[in-house]
XYZ file of C-alpha atoms in Angstrom:
721
model
C 17.129 148.265 89.399
C 14.168 148.008 87.813
C 12.511 147.978 84.612
C 9.354 149.050 82.433
C 6.201 148.029 84.613
C 4.927 144.185 83.949
C 1.446 143.827 85.025
C 1.183 142.074 88.383
C -1.023 139.211 89.533
C -3.871 141.201 91.386
C -3.682 140.587 95.209
C -6.734 138.977 95.133
C -6.363 136.757 92.368
C -5.834 133.154 94.133
C -7.632 131.037 92.065
C -5.474 127.446 90.971
C -3.783 127.139 87.885
C -3.446 124.083 85.860
C 0.312 124.454 86.054
C 0.674 124.990 89.850
C 0.713 121.363 90.446
C 4.023 120.248 91.032
C 4.615 116.767 92.774
C 6.455 118.192 95.192
C 6.980 121.313 96.979
C 9.293 123.860 94.808
C 10.906 124.703 98.137
C 11.756 120.981 98.761
C 15.540 120.931 98.118
C 16.348 117.310 98.540
C 13.634 115.157 96.138
C 11.838 112.337 97.388
C 13.203 109.416 96.905
C 16.901 110.824 96.846
C 19.149 110.036 99.888
C 19.753 113.837 101.024
C 23.677 113.251 100.798
C 23.713 110.543 98.199
C 25.553 112.673 95.726
C 28.034 113.874 98.087
C 29.005 109.948 99.150
C 29.225 109.029 95.483
C 30.970 112.088 94.371
C 33.607 112.184 97.428
C 34.385 108.584 98.537
C 37.305 106.150 96.908
C 36.793 102.841 97.029
C 40.242 100.902 96.674
C 38.704 98.367 95.195
C 38.084 100.647 92.116
C 42.448 99.999 91.453
C 41.774 96.272 90.776
C 38.524 96.756 88.737
C 40.075 99.599 86.622
C 43.185 97.971 86.069
C 42.759 95.948 83.029
C 41.506 99.738 81.461
C 44.515 101.409 82.479
C 46.484 98.499 80.911
C 44.272 99.026 77.625
C 45.140 103.066 78.165
C 48.929 102.202 77.001
C 48.266 102.744 73.601
C 50.544 105.351 71.910
C 47.584 106.795 70.561
C 45.818 107.193 73.505
C 49.160 108.431 75.799
C 49.667 111.003 73.397
C 46.912 112.962 74.459
C 48.744 113.704 77.486
C 52.473 115.239 76.670
C 53.873 114.588 79.806
C 52.840 110.909 80.276
C 53.680 110.221 76.662
C 57.245 111.240 77.500
C 57.086 108.577 80.384
C 56.023 105.764 78.108
C 58.787 107.000 75.500
C 61.102 106.721 78.743
C 59.680 103.306 79.889
C 60.137 101.558 76.477
C 64.049 103.299 76.394
C 64.914 101.580 79.864
C 63.285 98.443 79.002
C 65.902 98.081 75.652
C 69.030 98.989 77.845
C 67.583 96.720 80.544
C 67.148 93.458 77.956
C 70.756 94.749 76.732
C 72.536 94.122 80.283
C 70.222 91.748 82.065
C 72.595 91.552 85.058
C 71.811 95.308 85.802
C 69.575 95.101 88.737
C 69.351 98.963 88.957
C 67.959 99.278 85.064
C 65.374 96.908 85.925
C 64.064 98.095 88.604
C 64.367 101.772 87.364
C 62.022 100.303 84.134
C 59.694 98.393 86.400
C 58.811 101.757 88.318
C 58.595 104.116 85.292
C 56.201 101.354 83.736
C 54.624 101.492 87.034
C 54.444 105.550 86.746
C 52.571 105.105 83.554
C 50.040 102.529 84.396
C 49.345 104.561 87.901
C 48.528 107.438 85.822
C 46.098 105.801 83.514
C 44.792 104.151 86.427
C 43.420 107.476 87.718
C 41.811 108.266 84.701
C 40.932 104.565 84.233
C 39.305 104.800 87.866
C 37.655 108.218 87.304
C 35.753 106.564 84.157
C 34.991 103.753 85.928
C 32.770 105.418 88.601
C 30.368 106.407 85.613
C 29.614 103.332 84.402
C 27.440 101.849 86.627
C 25.437 105.021 86.124
C 25.682 104.291 82.583
C 24.440 100.698 83.017
C 21.316 101.897 85.012
C 20.566 104.377 82.209
C 20.948 101.614 79.840
C 18.296 99.880 81.711
C 15.927 102.759 81.094
C 16.572 103.261 77.440
C 14.157 100.408 76.286
C 13.263 99.554 72.576
C 9.966 101.260 72.549
C 7.168 101.163 69.936
C 5.761 104.554 69.264
C 2.083 104.981 67.985
C 2.905 107.832 65.151
C -0.014 109.934 64.167
C -0.913 110.455 60.348
C -0.594 113.371 58.823
C -4.573 114.198 58.801
C -3.574 113.859 62.807
C -6.211 110.944 63.781
C -4.691 107.710 62.084
C -1.790 105.409 64.082
C 0.766 103.572 62.903
C 3.197 101.566 64.882
C 6.746 102.180 64.240
C 9.959 101.174 66.240
C 11.173 104.361 68.293
C 14.379 104.478 66.350
C 12.202 105.340 62.923
C 10.951 108.784 64.786
C 11.980 112.124 63.283
C 12.109 115.623 64.648
C 8.642 116.832 64.048
C 6.675 113.646 64.511
C 3.369 113.273 66.740
C 2.974 110.146 68.882
C 0.570 109.291 71.412
C 1.000 107.852 74.379
C -1.608 106.668 77.308
C -1.204 104.967 80.725
C 1.154 102.251 80.588
C 3.422 103.214 77.459
C 6.978 104.390 77.299
C 7.481 107.383 76.049
C 9.393 106.926 72.658
C 11.714 109.656 72.424
C 12.268 113.604 73.861
C 9.624 116.023 73.045
C 7.032 118.732 73.915
C 3.337 117.618 74.869
C 1.191 119.455 72.731
C -1.733 117.707 73.379
C -3.335 116.586 76.803
C -2.170 116.186 80.377
C -0.574 112.717 82.177
C 1.289 111.779 85.275
C 4.793 110.289 83.950
C 6.925 108.445 86.142
C 10.202 109.440 85.832
C 11.959 107.634 88.463
C 14.798 106.029 85.586
C 15.745 109.246 85.039
C 15.968 111.740 88.187
C 15.664 109.032 90.509
C 12.375 110.728 91.984
C 9.678 108.277 93.214
C 6.824 110.633 92.746
C 5.314 110.963 89.840
C 4.943 114.478 88.095
C 2.662 116.199 85.760
C 3.262 116.610 81.987
C 1.035 118.858 79.788
C 0.439 121.309 77.060
C 0.987 124.745 76.984
C 3.052 125.392 79.718
C 6.603 125.262 81.263
C 5.875 121.963 82.094
C 5.468 120.210 79.135
C 8.907 118.575 78.307
C 9.040 114.848 78.467
C 11.852 112.381 78.129
C 12.522 109.253 76.214
C 12.552 106.479 78.358
C 9.940 107.779 81.201
C 6.464 105.969 81.606
C 3.252 107.618 81.136
C 0.729 106.041 84.671
C -2.333 108.165 83.575
C -4.404 109.416 80.901
C -3.771 110.432 77.168
C -1.178 112.927 75.696
C 0.431 113.631 72.032
C 3.635 114.047 72.018
C 5.750 116.473 69.288
C 9.337 114.782 69.073
C 12.358 117.331 69.207
C 15.315 114.897 69.250
C 17.181 112.546 66.626
C 17.270 108.852 67.380
C 20.964 108.522 68.971
C 20.619 112.058 70.676
C 18.155 111.862 73.471
C 18.371 112.834 76.844
C 19.562 109.359 77.774
C 22.080 108.988 74.833
C 23.781 112.151 76.190
C 23.752 111.401 79.967
C 25.283 107.921 79.263
C 28.084 109.509 76.949
C 28.889 112.173 79.593
C 29.184 109.634 82.465
C 31.052 107.514 80.299
C 33.638 110.141 79.570
C 32.719 109.818 75.842
C 31.272 113.277 75.172
C 34.096 114.898 77.583
C 36.087 117.540 75.989
C 38.926 119.060 77.401
C 38.340 122.928 78.746
C 40.029 125.840 78.159
C 41.697 125.748 81.308
C 42.750 122.509 81.155
C 43.905 122.766 77.549
C 45.949 125.540 78.619
C 47.661 123.899 81.730
C 48.536 120.992 79.271
C 50.140 123.677 76.968
C 52.580 124.433 79.901
C 53.061 121.343 81.102
C 54.183 120.241 77.902
C 56.695 123.535 77.679
C 57.843 122.758 80.792
C 58.380 118.674 79.524
C 60.465 120.001 76.583
C 62.420 122.848 78.855
C 63.849 119.445 81.305
C 64.086 117.428 78.265
C 66.698 119.919 76.722
C 68.243 120.388 79.604
C 68.823 116.518 80.376
C 69.903 116.009 76.856
C 72.329 118.741 76.990
C 73.373 117.115 80.520
C 75.138 114.397 79.203
C 77.881 116.631 77.168
C 78.774 118.584 80.280
C 78.935 114.742 82.128
C 81.196 113.487 79.892
C 83.337 116.734 80.062
C 83.269 116.290 83.709
C 84.578 112.636 83.408
C 81.156 111.396 84.521
C 79.190 110.022 82.113
C 75.711 109.189 82.789
C 74.173 105.989 81.362
C 70.867 106.237 79.538
C 69.122 104.646 82.268
C 69.887 107.543 84.688
C 69.121 110.044 82.288
C 65.709 109.130 81.722
C 65.153 108.752 85.706
C 66.077 111.958 85.925
C 63.759 113.653 83.116
C 60.856 111.472 84.585
C 61.468 112.616 87.855
C 61.990 116.292 87.332
C 58.895 116.901 84.788
C 55.516 117.380 86.359
C 54.448 113.779 85.997
C 52.240 114.076 89.518
C 49.487 116.611 87.680
C 50.098 115.172 84.130
C 49.155 112.047 85.818
C 45.769 113.482 87.380
C 44.826 116.292 85.183
C 42.189 114.144 83.410
C 40.940 112.493 86.374
C 40.204 115.639 87.848
C 38.500 117.132 84.990
C 36.233 113.371 84.900
C 35.707 113.739 88.405
C 34.187 117.303 88.595
C 31.882 116.039 85.527
C 31.220 113.398 88.149
C 30.232 115.044 90.789
C 27.583 117.006 88.669
C 25.980 113.743 87.648
C 26.019 112.744 91.180
C 24.209 115.986 91.884
C 21.557 114.691 88.932
C 22.887 117.884 86.560
C 23.693 117.067 83.228
C 26.369 119.580 81.668
C 26.385 119.706 78.365
C 30.231 120.473 78.229
C 33.034 120.891 80.555
C 33.490 124.302 79.432
C 29.964 125.309 81.478
C 31.453 123.471 84.841
C 34.897 125.444 84.331
C 33.043 128.871 83.851
C 30.617 127.884 86.961
C 33.879 128.188 89.136
C 34.546 131.588 87.723
C 31.268 132.819 87.975
C 31.054 136.324 89.639
C 27.128 136.997 88.822
C 24.202 134.934 89.997
C 20.652 135.307 88.929
C 18.053 133.910 90.621
C 14.661 133.562 90.323
C 12.698 134.970 93.488
C 9.894 132.528 93.519
C 10.968 128.744 94.421
C 14.363 129.582 94.824
C 14.708 132.413 97.521
C 11.402 132.321 98.322
C 9.116 128.910 99.383
C 7.503 130.114 95.959
C 3.720 130.324 97.245
C 2.779 133.225 99.626
C 1.789 132.222 102.798
C -0.636 134.003 105.226
C 1.498 135.268 108.303
C -1.021 137.172 110.179
C -4.937 138.208 110.721
C -4.665 142.158 111.392
C -7.961 143.065 112.766
C -9.503 146.905 111.935
C -10.883 148.604 115.192
C -13.868 147.475 117.132
C -13.104 143.794 115.641
C -11.107 140.994 117.396
C -8.562 139.218 116.014
C -10.421 135.722 116.515
C -13.406 136.999 115.104
C -11.299 137.891 112.257
C -9.759 134.891 112.141
C -12.742 132.645 112.141
C -14.043 134.835 108.857
C -11.002 134.772 107.154
C -10.966 130.913 107.476
C -14.694 130.666 106.559
C -14.220 132.022 103.123
C -11.414 130.235 102.539
C -13.070 126.969 102.953
C -13.344 126.291 99.313
C -10.010 127.670 98.316
C -7.734 125.275 97.046
C -4.721 127.446 96.703
C -1.728 126.986 98.609
C -2.690 130.938 99.618
C -6.084 129.635 100.617
C -4.972 126.408 102.679
C -2.298 128.617 104.881
C -5.193 131.078 105.835
C -7.162 127.786 107.207
C -4.048 126.556 108.531
C -3.076 129.887 110.425
C -6.509 130.307 111.915
C -6.514 126.921 113.306
C -3.078 126.840 114.860
C -2.633 130.552 115.732
C -6.318 130.434 117.116
C -7.507 126.786 117.897
C -10.384 127.438 115.222
C -11.026 123.458 114.478
C -10.541 122.787 110.566
C -14.276 123.005 108.985
C -15.128 121.332 105.675
C -17.464 122.413 102.862
C -19.626 119.213 103.622
C -20.493 120.422 107.063
C -22.062 123.995 105.634
C -25.303 122.254 103.463
C -26.912 125.815 103.592
C -23.529 127.578 102.024
C -23.385 128.855 98.403
C -19.434 129.230 98.142
C -18.658 132.183 95.548
C -15.358 131.751 93.376
C -12.705 133.788 93.015
C -13.448 135.867 89.016
C -11.106 138.121 87.449
C -13.949 140.486 87.244
C -14.813 140.428 91.100
C -11.418 139.840 92.615
C -13.046 138.482 95.457
C -14.031 134.819 97.045
C -16.235 133.969 99.837
C -19.299 132.282 101.051
C -23.009 132.802 101.464
C -24.708 131.181 104.742
C -28.388 130.802 105.466
C -28.694 129.855 109.108
C -32.067 130.136 110.863
C -33.507 132.161 108.270
C -30.621 134.968 108.756
C -28.195 135.390 105.966
C -24.642 136.329 106.481
C -22.140 136.824 103.755
C -18.137 136.828 104.156
C -15.766 138.050 101.358
C -12.142 138.301 100.895
C -10.134 139.417 97.976
C -8.354 142.828 96.909
C -8.573 145.669 98.809
C -10.458 147.853 96.203
C -12.762 145.494 95.273
C -14.032 144.327 99.028
C -14.232 148.195 99.751
C -16.570 148.543 96.614
C -18.749 145.245 97.678
C -19.215 146.943 101.357
C -20.347 149.841 100.152
C -22.700 148.146 97.502
C -24.235 146.369 100.501
C -24.916 149.540 102.178
C -22.231 149.551 104.940
C -19.292 151.513 105.894
C -15.916 151.017 105.774
C -13.361 151.172 108.732
C -11.253 154.522 108.618
C -8.227 152.377 109.503
C -8.762 149.542 106.671
C -7.296 151.275 103.893
C -4.205 152.479 106.186
C -3.419 148.888 107.445
C -3.567 147.321 103.533
C -1.316 150.127 102.409
C 1.169 149.482 105.804
C 1.769 145.679 104.616
C 1.898 146.970 101.194
C 4.771 149.029 102.249
C 6.038 146.181 103.987
C 6.596 143.897 100.563
C 3.441 142.048 101.497
C -0.077 141.291 100.152
C -3.472 142.793 102.127
C -6.563 140.534 101.583
C -9.375 142.474 103.063
C -11.950 140.615 104.799
C -15.671 142.000 104.885
C -18.717 140.396 106.351
C -22.347 141.037 106.248
C -24.983 140.108 109.068
C -27.028 141.332 111.930
C -24.720 144.111 112.395
C -24.397 144.925 108.427
C -21.959 145.307 106.147
C -18.159 145.988 107.188
C -14.503 145.550 106.755
C -13.109 142.944 109.669
C -9.663 143.324 109.085
C -7.028 142.486 106.792
C -4.850 139.261 106.058
C -1.150 139.417 106.051
C -0.063 136.993 102.786
C 3.775 137.025 102.500
C 6.222 135.744 100.599
C 8.342 133.246 102.750
C 12.009 133.306 102.716
C 13.457 129.683 102.302
C 15.376 128.978 105.619
C 19.436 129.691 105.296
C 19.035 131.552 102.209
C 20.443 134.986 103.983
C 23.442 132.579 105.386
C 24.215 131.071 101.921
C 24.154 134.527 100.025
C 26.653 135.408 102.854
C 29.006 132.661 101.696
C 28.442 133.549 98.303
C 29.440 137.013 98.805
C 33.099 135.746 100.474
C 33.329 133.898 97.356
C 33.193 137.093 95.462
C 30.252 136.386 93.735
C 27.070 138.948 93.547
C 23.585 138.033 93.991
C 20.783 139.288 91.747
C 17.190 138.582 92.671
C 15.150 138.417 89.312
C 11.287 139.192 90.109
C 8.171 140.254 88.497
C 6.999 141.888 91.392
C 6.936 145.512 91.840
C 9.869 147.135 93.460
C 8.573 147.538 96.686
C 7.663 144.018 97.215
C 10.690 143.096 95.250
C 12.694 145.266 97.751
C 11.350 143.600 100.817
C 12.269 140.228 99.908
C 15.724 141.130 98.939
C 16.369 143.158 102.078
C 15.261 139.954 103.796
C 17.098 137.492 101.841
C 19.967 139.115 101.887
C 20.939 139.419 98.211
C 23.035 142.226 96.593
C 20.997 143.648 93.977
C 17.097 142.792 92.598
C 15.418 143.182 89.267
C 11.905 143.951 89.488
C 9.255 143.760 87.222
C 11.714 141.663 85.091
C 10.694 140.660 81.362
C 12.860 138.278 78.894
C 14.765 141.319 77.250
C 15.388 143.136 80.863
C 17.064 139.847 81.739
C 19.054 139.595 78.359
C 19.824 143.335 79.015
C 21.155 142.707 82.703
C 23.613 139.767 81.480
C 25.124 141.765 78.747
C 25.960 144.606 81.078
C 27.428 142.408 83.589
C 29.452 140.868 80.639
C 30.189 144.002 79.231
C 32.499 144.419 82.519
C 34.236 141.307 82.160
C 32.193 138.783 84.266
C 30.371 135.430 84.243
C 27.070 135.353 84.708
C 25.200 132.312 85.987
C 21.141 131.968 85.776
C 18.436 129.479 85.979
C 15.320 129.271 83.953
C 12.189 126.650 82.792
C 10.329 128.589 80.568
C 10.727 129.199 76.568
C 10.598 133.074 77.550
C 14.214 132.231 79.645
C 15.873 130.612 76.439
C 17.770 133.983 75.119
C 18.745 134.602 78.401
C 19.761 131.201 79.571
C 21.844 130.906 76.096
C 23.488 134.480 77.112
C 24.733 133.656 80.361
C 28.478 131.648 80.476
C 26.279 129.132 82.616
C 22.246 128.459 81.812
C 20.958 125.843 84.289
C 17.771 124.961 82.551
C 14.532 122.661 84.844
C 14.270 119.418 83.565
C 10.650 120.143 84.166
C 10.936 123.102 81.618
C 10.468 123.298 78.265
C 12.620 121.606 75.485
C 13.453 125.402 74.097
C 15.139 125.847 77.515
C 16.740 122.624 77.952
C 18.223 123.310 74.180
C 19.455 127.156 75.200
C 20.968 126.125 78.288
C 24.392 124.446 79.078
C 23.204 122.194 81.775
C 20.304 120.449 83.023
C 19.163 119.836 86.595
C 17.061 116.725 86.482
C 15.596 117.584 90.199
C 14.416 120.961 88.714
C 15.863 122.779 92.271
C 16.820 126.143 91.439
C 18.764 126.586 94.317
C 21.231 123.754 92.534
C 22.780 126.575 91.045
C 24.406 127.723 94.199
C 25.674 124.239 94.674
C 27.033 123.908 90.835
C 28.935 127.139 91.490
C 30.914 125.176 94.260
C 31.234 122.486 92.497
C 32.970 124.531 89.644
C 35.171 126.290 91.821
C 36.539 122.839 93.721
C 37.673 121.575 90.263
C 39.569 124.937 89.713
C 40.777 124.815 93.196
C 41.626 120.823 92.766
C 43.282 120.740 89.706
C 45.267 124.282 91.032
C 45.891 122.412 94.133
C 47.458 119.727 92.566
C 49.632 121.494 90.073
C 51.068 123.416 92.809
C 51.969 119.912 94.528
C 53.575 118.394 91.691
C 55.962 121.381 90.608
C 56.897 121.750 94.090
C 57.835 118.101 94.290
C 60.177 118.317 91.587
C 62.291 120.873 93.802
C 62.931 117.991 96.371
C 63.607 115.155 94.137
C 66.181 117.516 91.974
C 67.982 117.529 95.672
C 67.837 113.734 95.658
C 69.145 113.023 92.125
C 71.558 116.064 91.167
C 74.045 115.240 94.292
C 73.779 111.121 93.747
C 74.864 111.756 89.755
C 77.564 114.222 90.659
C 78.892 114.281 93.763
C 81.636 111.975 93.108
C 83.021 114.601 90.393
C 82.134 117.518 92.513
C 82.747 116.664 96.223
C 81.475 120.052 96.988
C 77.964 118.574 95.468
C 77.206 116.633 98.392
C 76.096 119.598 100.518
C 72.704 119.373 98.753
C 72.446 115.680 100.063
C 70.374 116.838 102.690
C 68.832 113.587 103.128
C 71.900 111.767 103.345
C 71.031 109.184 101.030
C 72.992 105.946 101.293
C 74.209 105.561 97.587
C 73.628 107.288 94.181
C 71.881 104.300 93.200
C 69.413 104.449 95.948
C 68.979 108.141 95.540
C 67.906 107.726 92.130
C 65.485 104.628 92.614
C 63.462 106.144 95.522
C 62.906 109.366 93.746
C 61.349 107.206 90.935
C 59.468 105.145 93.399
C 58.207 108.009 95.403
C 57.577 109.429 91.720
C 55.054 106.680 91.113
C 53.417 105.868 94.469
C 52.561 109.636 94.805
C 50.081 109.329 91.930
C 48.345 106.472 93.314
C 48.562 108.294 96.276
C 46.231 111.264 95.165
C 43.954 109.684 93.046
C 41.626 109.957 95.997
C 42.085 113.516 96.221
C 41.779 114.176 92.414
C 38.184 112.418 92.703
C 37.095 113.588 95.770
C 38.563 117.194 95.298
C 40.084 119.704 97.544
C 37.664 120.907 100.083
C 36.121 124.314 99.191
C 35.198 126.872 101.874
C 34.032 130.181 100.638
C 36.809 132.870 101.240
C 38.495 135.512 99.136
C 40.852 134.433 96.012
C 44.089 135.805 98.111
C 43.403 133.935 101.341
C 42.419 130.863 99.170
C 45.971 131.300 97.110
C 47.897 131.827 100.392
C 46.093 128.743 101.914
C 47.111 126.598 98.981
C 50.240 127.740 98.807
C 51.027 127.018 102.503
C 49.221 123.081 102.232
C 49.915 121.738 98.547
C 52.841 124.132 98.023
C 54.943 123.798 101.432
C 53.387 120.075 101.825
C 54.862 119.330 98.026
C 58.297 120.351 98.986
C 58.313 118.341 102.449
C 56.445 115.097 101.433
C 59.250 114.235 98.851
C 61.913 114.566 101.230
C 60.073 112.640 103.997
C 59.115 109.572 101.415
C 62.410 109.423 99.313
C 64.037 109.075 102.648
C 62.118 106.529 103.954
C 62.440 104.502 100.705
C 65.951 104.883 100.633
C 66.129 103.210 104.302
C 64.019 100.296 102.830
C 66.050 99.713 99.601
C 69.496 100.011 102.175
C 68.047 97.095 103.978
C 67.336 94.794 101.237
C 69.884 92.362 100.761
C 72.195 92.498 97.245
C 70.978 96.079 96.500
C 73.549 98.297 98.900
């Protein structure tokens, strides 16, 4: 899978780029300032104290205008009102009052599940509000020189503002002039400052962050009230959460089941009257509430909110619930090679000398030629020479008579000229053709195996750098430095997990096909796209989607924006441009490209949790049927007593036990709804069998046990037997 040839970086091009100054290594999976498992802890544990603190919110949600959004629980609310009326009409009926009390508790417990899920985001929202301060902006006039101080809320899209050391950035935008160090800890939790500069993929800044050094000019790209922090606050509070397509579909299914059971219960009374066993309204309401899928109806919203919360805990901002849900259905992952699959910088892996030269001699020359090379590649050469060959690390200051030769695009070489006791020594390293040409210009001869060694490293997917020297032995090639794009530890295992999940991985790189193939085989990806252009990425996404697959990808540059917009799940890096962040439907605040794999796992966990609890809820209804129906008609139809498998003590106790269990199971499942069902990479059919075995069978067995225990407790209470 290759595309039109894109011009590659020459092997010897090792000059530092102004944009290549990230505050942390691109391969760092856990950002500085974060606890490695902070997101998982926050997103998974359940504190019972939250039930108490969220109780007032649960009461407020009894408003019918709120309850009607969940048809199942709205029916329970109406049933609670009806039983209250009938209980008031017959105040001496303990059974009516007991049923009424537990129906109200069922409704409150359902609201409590949602209130707890929403309450988990309030602490995060409070933290974000502290970062959102009222700032005064230094807006530039039309002449681009004069400044006027205006409130940050008066800024409009396109305004230019100046920020210097100590200033709070007044709004989201892009740096159009200058470079500065910015403290983004209020947004990302990252304690180390980051570099923001004009003209690159690290130009985006966020309102509420602080400039630590230098001066920058920012072009505002968002309206007041629509900034990044505003959107995060809305997200974590649940105000911006819209129901996803799958959630809407499940709501429709639950509403349909509710209507079916409602009709069944309504038509039951005429048959009961005909059989000379009329049932009270309280019993009919209890039957309806126990048969409709109240468990999943109560927890459905909490599951969705908790899924979004798990993303926020991992510093990912999802623009919509649809994106989270789509992540769970993704079947193709497009991953950048650099910084995602590999460490992001080529590292010196080996010194390969030509015949007649020792490895130690080559290592000494390679280290010497790299002392002034501040690129990661150059630093790795110095380190390899020190660690593998015991060479002490020298410094430029020690060589007072040295003339350093910087890398240029014309020469494609770098090195040093030394003057020692009147004799000169020159060392060069760089692209194969350039170094060979230099040796010939100095009147030297090139070893016959130099070109062979370089070609062998290229064929293996590495980058060869030739090292040559001119001394009293003349000009000659000493050997080759093998630069290797190092694959991150554990990537092969993670890709194997994705394969078990049924997800195909595609590595995207600008490298030539030979290098791309070597990295792809080492990393264990399923396919690769070499010499990729923005058009190639778009074409690949469209081909995958045309086959009915959902595609996820990451990106940070303006050139990634079209592909991010086309992908079903587009994760933009927070360090990237505003165009990339606007095009994607998720933003990773930590700018860690490997987090895409975690996002997919969270999406799958959301879908699995919803499916598991739906299975449990529907299976529950079967057991409650065996508790209530025999209790209602066993007197008239003695044969129905055979269905009284649990041998419940009385009809009233059976119905009341089922209603109590129906309420308690909701509160018992709140931790599972918030934490999510544990996800294990496996095939869909095995996952289905596992969930049916655990939650289907568990949903059948648990009510029999629970209702029987409650019945035994009720039968021991004086006056209720």
